[in-house]
Amino acid sequence: MLSPKEIDALFAAYGLRFVPSYLAEDPADAAAMAATKPMVLRPGAIELCAGLVEDPVFGPLVAFGQGGITVEATNGTSLELPPLNSLLARRLIARTPVGKLLQRDSGKHAANIEAVEQLLIRLGQIAADHPEIRELEINPLVVDATGALALDARVRIAAARSIGAMRLAIAPYPQALASVERLRDGTEIHLRPLRPEDEPKLHDLAAHMNPQDLWLRFFTPVHGLSHTVAARLSQLDYDREMALLAEYDGAALGVVHFFADPDKLRAEYAVAVRSD
């Protein structure tokens, strides 16, 4: 098990706010009290629970649900395979009873859901970066309009069974493939792997392609992309398929998809480019 100081160092490296509850209750620790009281004593603060658990088949999973002393009794925890992005984090939150409560809450004192999303994304990154971490639990995780703060946490470690992201059931986002290419006229085009949240860009790309170009891409008459098709094209298993998006000034100019056979010896590709 990691000590509170070691947990604090780990969380600080990933931008997670952590003040152990035993420090918050100690009047001698003025800094901890100053950081914690505004959230702990605020009536609108909600107690959550988040962490990492390990499955013998699928490897690490990000967990989220109701926090406090009711976490064992409510059975309202949901799991998601890391790595996470904003879309997957929002879906993980929405699948829980407390997530529905967070989404219904509104007004100037509404809980900061974006802070919870970022915390879940960073937990997924911790799972990828630290194969020695077998279990991580943050409970309670208090959230209000100012953000999220971990008041207690425990981390169990053991000898790593595999290296880094190799233990993940889903390959992480291949950031190393992102690049900036300069055209002959000096225009800079940004190339990067496609993300699930890029679905609107695929709809916009298809809207700027003429019927002939769409037919050459899909070999069937297409009038724009349905949500089902766009979601399938943007939600990738990076271990056996890839899509590179070309962007200029935030707009999609084109995308190329690669689909590998299960043996990864051969692959097919498809290219779509704006007609204008």
Short mmCIF file of C-alpha atoms in Angstrom, two decimals:
data_model
loop_
_atom_site.label_atom_id
_atom_site.label_comp_id
_atom_site.label_asym_id
_atom_site.label_seq_id
_atom_site.Cartn_x
_atom_site.Cartn_y
_atom_site.Cartn_z
CA MET A 1 0.00 0.00 0.00
CA LEU A 2 1.19 3.51 -0.73
CA SER A 3 1.46 5.97 2.14
CA PRO A 4 -0.60 9.22 2.11
CA LYS A 5 2.53 11.18 1.12
CA GLU A 6 3.21 8.79 -1.78
CA ILE A 7 -0.43 9.03 -2.89
CA ASP A 8 -0.20 12.82 -2.69
CA ALA A 9 2.90 12.77 -4.94
CA LEU A 10 1.19 10.43 -7.43
CA PHE A 11 -1.97 12.55 -7.60
CA ALA A 12 0.03 15.78 -7.87
CA ALA A 13 1.85 14.39 -10.92
CA TYR A 14 -1.52 13.99 -12.65
CA GLY A 15 -3.08 17.25 -11.46
CA LEU A 16 -5.48 15.63 -8.98
CA ARG A 17 -6.39 17.60 -5.85
CA PHE A 18 -5.88 15.51 -2.69
CA VAL A 19 -6.15 16.45 0.97
CA PRO A 20 -6.45 13.41 3.29
CA SER A 21 -9.47 13.68 5.57
CA TYR A 22 -7.39 13.17 8.69
CA LEU A 23 -5.38 16.28 7.79
CA ALA A 24 -8.54 18.24 7.07
CA GLU A 25 -9.77 17.47 10.57
CA ASP A 26 -6.53 18.62 12.18
CA PRO A 27 -6.76 22.33 13.14
CA ALA A 28 -2.97 22.44 13.31
CA ASP A 29 -2.77 21.97 9.56
CA ALA A 30 -3.96 25.38 8.43
CA ALA A 31 -3.16 24.80 4.76
CA ALA A 32 -5.20 21.62 4.58
CA MET A 33 -8.10 23.25 6.38
CA ALA A 34 -8.03 26.25 4.06
CA ALA A 35 -8.05 24.02 0.99
CA THR A 36 -10.72 21.62 2.21
CA LYS A 37 -13.25 23.57 4.29
CA PRO A 38 -14.83 25.48 1.39
CA MET A 39 -15.85 22.19 -0.23
CA VAL A 40 -16.47 19.96 2.76
CA LEU A 41 -18.66 22.47 4.54
CA ARG A 42 -20.57 23.60 1.44
CA PRO A 43 -24.10 22.14 1.53
CA GLY A 44 -24.15 21.44 -2.21
CA ALA A 45 -21.04 19.26 -2.25
CA ILE A 46 -21.70 15.68 -3.45
CA GLU A 47 -19.72 12.65 -2.26
CA LEU A 48 -18.52 10.36 -5.03
CA CYS A 49 -16.22 7.38 -5.34
CA ALA A 50 -13.74 6.78 -8.18
CA GLY A 51 -10.82 4.50 -8.74
CA LEU A 52 -9.19 1.57 -10.53
CA VAL A 53 -9.91 -2.12 -10.17
CA GLU A 54 -8.27 -5.04 -11.96
CA ASP A 55 -10.10 -7.77 -13.84
CA PRO A 56 -8.22 -11.03 -14.53
CA VAL A 57 -9.39 -11.03 -18.17
CA PHE A 58 -9.75 -7.37 -19.19
CA GLY A 59 -7.07 -5.84 -16.97
CA PRO A 60 -7.56 -2.46 -15.26
CA LEU A 61 -10.99 -0.82 -15.22
CA VAL A 62 -11.98 2.71 -14.19
CA ALA A 63 -14.73 2.67 -11.55
CA PHE A 64 -17.15 5.47 -10.66
CA GLY A 65 -20.20 5.77 -8.41
CA GLN A 66 -21.76 7.05 -5.19
CA GLY A 67 -19.25 7.79 -2.43
CA GLY A 68 -19.23 7.95 1.35
CA ILE A 69 -20.27 5.18 3.68
CA THR A 70 -23.07 4.06 1.32
CA VAL A 71 -20.76 2.94 -1.49
CA GLU A 72 -20.95 -0.76 -0.55
CA ALA A 73 -24.71 -0.74 0.01
CA THR A 74 -25.92 1.19 -3.05
CA ASN A 75 -24.29 -1.02 -5.73
CA GLY A 76 -24.40 2.00 -8.00
CA THR A 77 -20.87 1.74 -9.40
CA SER A 78 -20.13 1.55 -13.12
CA LEU A 79 -16.96 0.41 -14.90
CA GLU A 80 -15.20 1.43 -18.11
CA LEU A 81 -12.12 0.16 -19.93
CA PRO A 82 -9.26 2.68 -20.02
CA PRO A 83 -7.98 4.78 -21.62
CA LEU A 84 -10.87 7.26 -21.38
CA ASN A 85 -11.66 10.40 -23.32
CA SER A 86 -14.33 13.01 -22.57
CA LEU A 87 -17.03 11.04 -24.38
CA LEU A 88 -16.31 7.77 -22.55
CA ALA A 89 -15.99 9.57 -19.20
CA ARG A 90 -19.39 11.23 -19.68
CA ARG A 91 -20.96 7.88 -20.56
CA LEU A 92 -19.40 6.28 -17.48
CA ILE A 93 -20.86 9.01 -15.27
CA ALA A 94 -24.27 8.85 -16.96
CA ARG A 95 -24.64 5.10 -16.32
CA THR A 96 -24.73 5.59 -12.54
CA PRO A 97 -27.59 6.82 -10.32
CA VAL A 98 -25.39 9.56 -8.87
CA GLY A 99 -24.41 10.56 -12.42
CA LYS A 100 -28.04 11.18 -13.26
CA LEU A 101 -28.24 13.33 -10.13
CA LEU A 102 -25.22 15.34 -11.24
CA GLN A 103 -26.73 15.94 -14.67
CA ARG A 104 -30.10 17.05 -13.26
CA ASP A 105 -28.45 19.54 -10.93
CA SER A 106 -28.34 23.06 -12.39
CA GLY A 107 -27.82 26.63 -11.37
CA LYS A 108 -24.80 28.51 -10.13
CA HIS A 109 -24.07 25.87 -7.46
CA ALA A 110 -24.23 22.90 -9.85
CA ALA A 111 -21.48 20.31 -9.47
CA ASN A 112 -18.57 20.67 -11.87
CA ILE A 113 -19.08 17.58 -14.06
CA GLU A 114 -16.15 18.55 -16.29
CA ALA A 115 -13.83 18.24 -13.28
CA VAL A 116 -15.14 14.72 -12.64
CA GLU A 117 -14.62 13.82 -16.31
CA GLN A 118 -11.01 15.02 -16.19
CA LEU A 119 -10.37 13.06 -13.00
CA LEU A 120 -11.67 9.85 -14.61
CA ILE A 121 -9.56 10.45 -17.73
CA ARG A 122 -6.46 10.90 -15.57
CA LEU A 123 -7.22 7.74 -13.61
CA GLY A 124 -7.20 5.90 -16.92
CA GLN A 125 -3.83 7.43 -17.71
CA ILE A 126 -2.49 6.32 -14.33
CA ALA A 127 -3.59 2.77 -15.21
CA ALA A 128 -1.63 2.96 -18.47
CA ASP A 129 1.48 4.50 -16.91
CA HIS A 130 1.73 2.41 -13.72
CA PRO A 131 1.22 -1.35 -14.24
CA GLU A 132 2.27 -1.91 -10.62
CA ILE A 133 -0.95 -0.29 -9.37
CA ARG A 134 -3.48 -3.10 -8.85
CA GLU A 135 -6.17 -1.12 -7.06
CA LEU A 136 -6.88 2.55 -6.43
CA GLU A 137 -9.86 3.95 -4.54
CA ILE A 138 -10.78 7.59 -3.92
CA ASN A 139 -13.59 7.76 -1.36
CA PRO A 140 -14.90 10.25 -0.62
CA LEU A 141 -14.37 12.40 -3.67
CA VAL A 142 -16.27 15.61 -2.97
CA VAL A 143 -17.50 17.66 -5.92
CA ASP A 144 -19.21 21.03 -6.16
CA ALA A 145 -19.16 24.02 -8.48
CA THR A 146 -15.49 24.75 -7.71
CA GLY A 147 -14.20 21.33 -8.74
CA ALA A 148 -13.35 17.89 -7.36
CA LEU A 149 -11.26 17.13 -4.29
CA ALA A 150 -10.13 13.72 -3.00
CA LEU A 151 -10.45 13.52 0.78
CA ASP A 152 -9.28 9.96 1.21
CA ALA A 153 -7.58 7.41 -1.01
CA ARG A 154 -5.81 4.08 -0.90
CA VAL A 155 -3.53 2.55 -3.51
CA ARG A 156 -2.49 -1.11 -3.55
CA ILE A 157 0.60 -2.07 -5.55
CA ALA A 158 2.28 -5.32 -6.59
CA ALA A 159 4.94 -6.44 -9.04
CA ALA A 160 3.98 -5.49 -12.61
CA ARG A 161 2.85 -8.40 -14.80
CA SER A 162 3.32 -6.54 -18.07
CA ILE A 163 4.76 -3.30 -19.39
CA GLY A 164 2.70 -0.10 -19.29
CA ALA A 165 -0.17 0.08 -21.76
CA MET A 166 0.29 -3.58 -22.82
CA ARG A 167 -1.96 -4.58 -19.91
CA LEU A 168 -4.86 -2.51 -21.25
CA ALA A 169 -7.65 -4.26 -23.15
CA ILE A 170 -7.95 -1.21 -25.44
CA ALA A 171 -4.92 0.40 -27.06
CA PRO A 172 -4.40 4.01 -25.89
CA TYR A 173 -4.70 7.02 -28.18
CA PRO A 174 -1.58 7.05 -30.43
CA GLN A 175 -0.56 10.66 -29.85
CA ALA A 176 2.88 9.95 -31.35
CA LEU A 177 1.28 9.78 -34.83
CA ALA A 178 0.15 13.42 -34.70
CA SER A 179 2.15 15.79 -36.88
CA VAL A 180 2.07 19.10 -38.75
CA GLU A 181 2.75 19.03 -42.48
CA ARG A 182 3.56 22.10 -44.57
CA LEU A 183 2.22 22.38 -48.13
CA ARG A 184 4.14 24.00 -50.99
CA ASP A 185 2.39 27.31 -50.45
CA GLY A 186 3.32 27.28 -46.74
CA THR A 187 -0.10 26.20 -45.46
CA GLU A 188 0.16 24.03 -42.35
CA ILE A 189 -2.07 20.96 -42.19
CA HIS A 190 -2.51 19.15 -38.89
CA LEU A 191 -2.59 15.36 -39.08
CA ARG A 192 -3.67 13.23 -36.12
CA PRO A 193 -5.46 9.99 -35.28
CA LEU A 194 -9.23 10.23 -35.13
CA ARG A 195 -10.99 10.39 -31.76
CA PRO A 196 -14.58 9.41 -30.85
CA GLU A 197 -15.43 13.06 -30.22
CA ASP A 198 -14.52 13.80 -33.87
CA GLU A 199 -17.86 12.40 -35.08
CA PRO A 200 -19.21 15.93 -35.89
CA LYS A 201 -16.14 16.52 -38.09
CA LEU A 202 -16.97 13.40 -40.11
CA HIS A 203 -20.53 14.67 -40.62
CA ASP A 204 -19.14 18.02 -41.80
CA LEU A 205 -16.65 16.30 -44.11
CA ALA A 206 -19.41 14.22 -45.73
CA ALA A 207 -21.55 17.35 -46.13
CA HIS A 208 -18.75 18.89 -48.22
CA MET A 209 -18.36 15.86 -50.52
CA ASN A 210 -20.32 15.51 -53.73
CA PRO A 211 -22.38 12.36 -54.43
CA GLN A 212 -19.75 10.86 -56.75
CA ASP A 213 -16.96 11.20 -54.17
CA LEU A 214 -19.20 9.71 -51.49
CA TRP A 215 -19.99 6.77 -53.77
CA LEU A 216 -16.28 6.20 -54.47
CA ARG A 217 -15.65 6.11 -50.70
CA PHE A 218 -18.51 3.80 -49.67
CA PHE A 219 -19.38 2.10 -53.01
CA THR A 220 -23.05 2.73 -52.39
CA PRO A 221 -25.30 5.81 -52.76
CA VAL A 222 -24.81 7.91 -49.64
CA HIS A 223 -26.55 11.13 -48.64
CA GLY A 224 -24.55 12.22 -45.62
CA LEU A 225 -23.55 9.96 -42.72
CA SER A 226 -25.89 8.48 -40.17
CA HIS A 227 -24.96 8.61 -36.50
CA THR A 228 -24.37 4.85 -36.54
CA VAL A 229 -21.91 4.99 -39.45
CA ALA A 230 -20.07 8.08 -38.15
CA ALA A 231 -19.78 6.54 -34.67
CA ARG A 232 -18.39 3.32 -36.14
CA LEU A 233 -15.80 5.24 -38.15
CA SER A 234 -14.69 7.43 -35.23
CA GLN A 235 -14.67 4.89 -32.37
CA LEU A 236 -11.57 2.87 -33.16
CA ASP A 237 -9.68 -0.07 -31.77
CA TYR A 238 -6.23 1.44 -32.38
CA ASP A 239 -4.62 -2.00 -32.08
CA ARG A 240 -6.05 -3.19 -35.42
CA GLU A 241 -7.50 -0.14 -37.15
CA MET A 242 -6.44 3.45 -37.60
CA ALA A 243 -7.83 6.68 -39.04
CA LEU A 244 -5.79 9.81 -39.68
CA LEU A 245 -7.60 13.14 -39.89
CA ALA A 246 -6.29 16.12 -41.85
CA GLU A 247 -7.37 19.48 -40.41
CA TYR A 248 -6.95 23.11 -41.32
CA ASP A 249 -8.21 25.88 -39.03
CA GLY A 250 -10.32 23.35 -37.12
CA ALA A 251 -12.12 22.00 -40.20
CA ALA A 252 -11.70 18.44 -41.51
CA LEU A 253 -10.15 18.33 -44.99
CA GLY A 254 -10.00 14.57 -45.30
CA VAL A 255 -9.60 11.28 -43.47
CA VAL A 256 -7.95 7.96 -44.29
CA HIS A 257 -8.96 4.71 -42.60
CA PHE A 258 -6.80 1.58 -42.32
CA PHE A 259 -8.43 -1.75 -41.39
CA ALA A 260 -6.07 -4.62 -40.53
CA ASP A 261 -6.87 -8.32 -40.73
CA PRO A 262 -6.81 -10.19 -37.40
CA ASP A 263 -3.36 -11.58 -38.20
CA LYS A 264 -2.15 -8.02 -38.90
CA LEU A 265 -0.36 -9.13 -42.08
CA ARG A 266 -2.65 -7.27 -44.48
CA ALA A 267 -4.81 -4.18 -44.33
CA GLU A 268 -7.30 -2.26 -46.43
CA TYR A 269 -7.53 1.50 -46.62
CA ALA A 270 -10.14 4.04 -47.64
CA VAL A 271 -9.71 7.77 -48.31
CA ALA A 272 -12.26 10.57 -48.12
CA VAL A 273 -11.46 14.18 -49.12
CA ARG A 274 -13.62 17.29 -49.33
CA SER A 275 -14.86 17.92 -52.85
CA ASP A 276 -14.58 21.70 -52.57
#
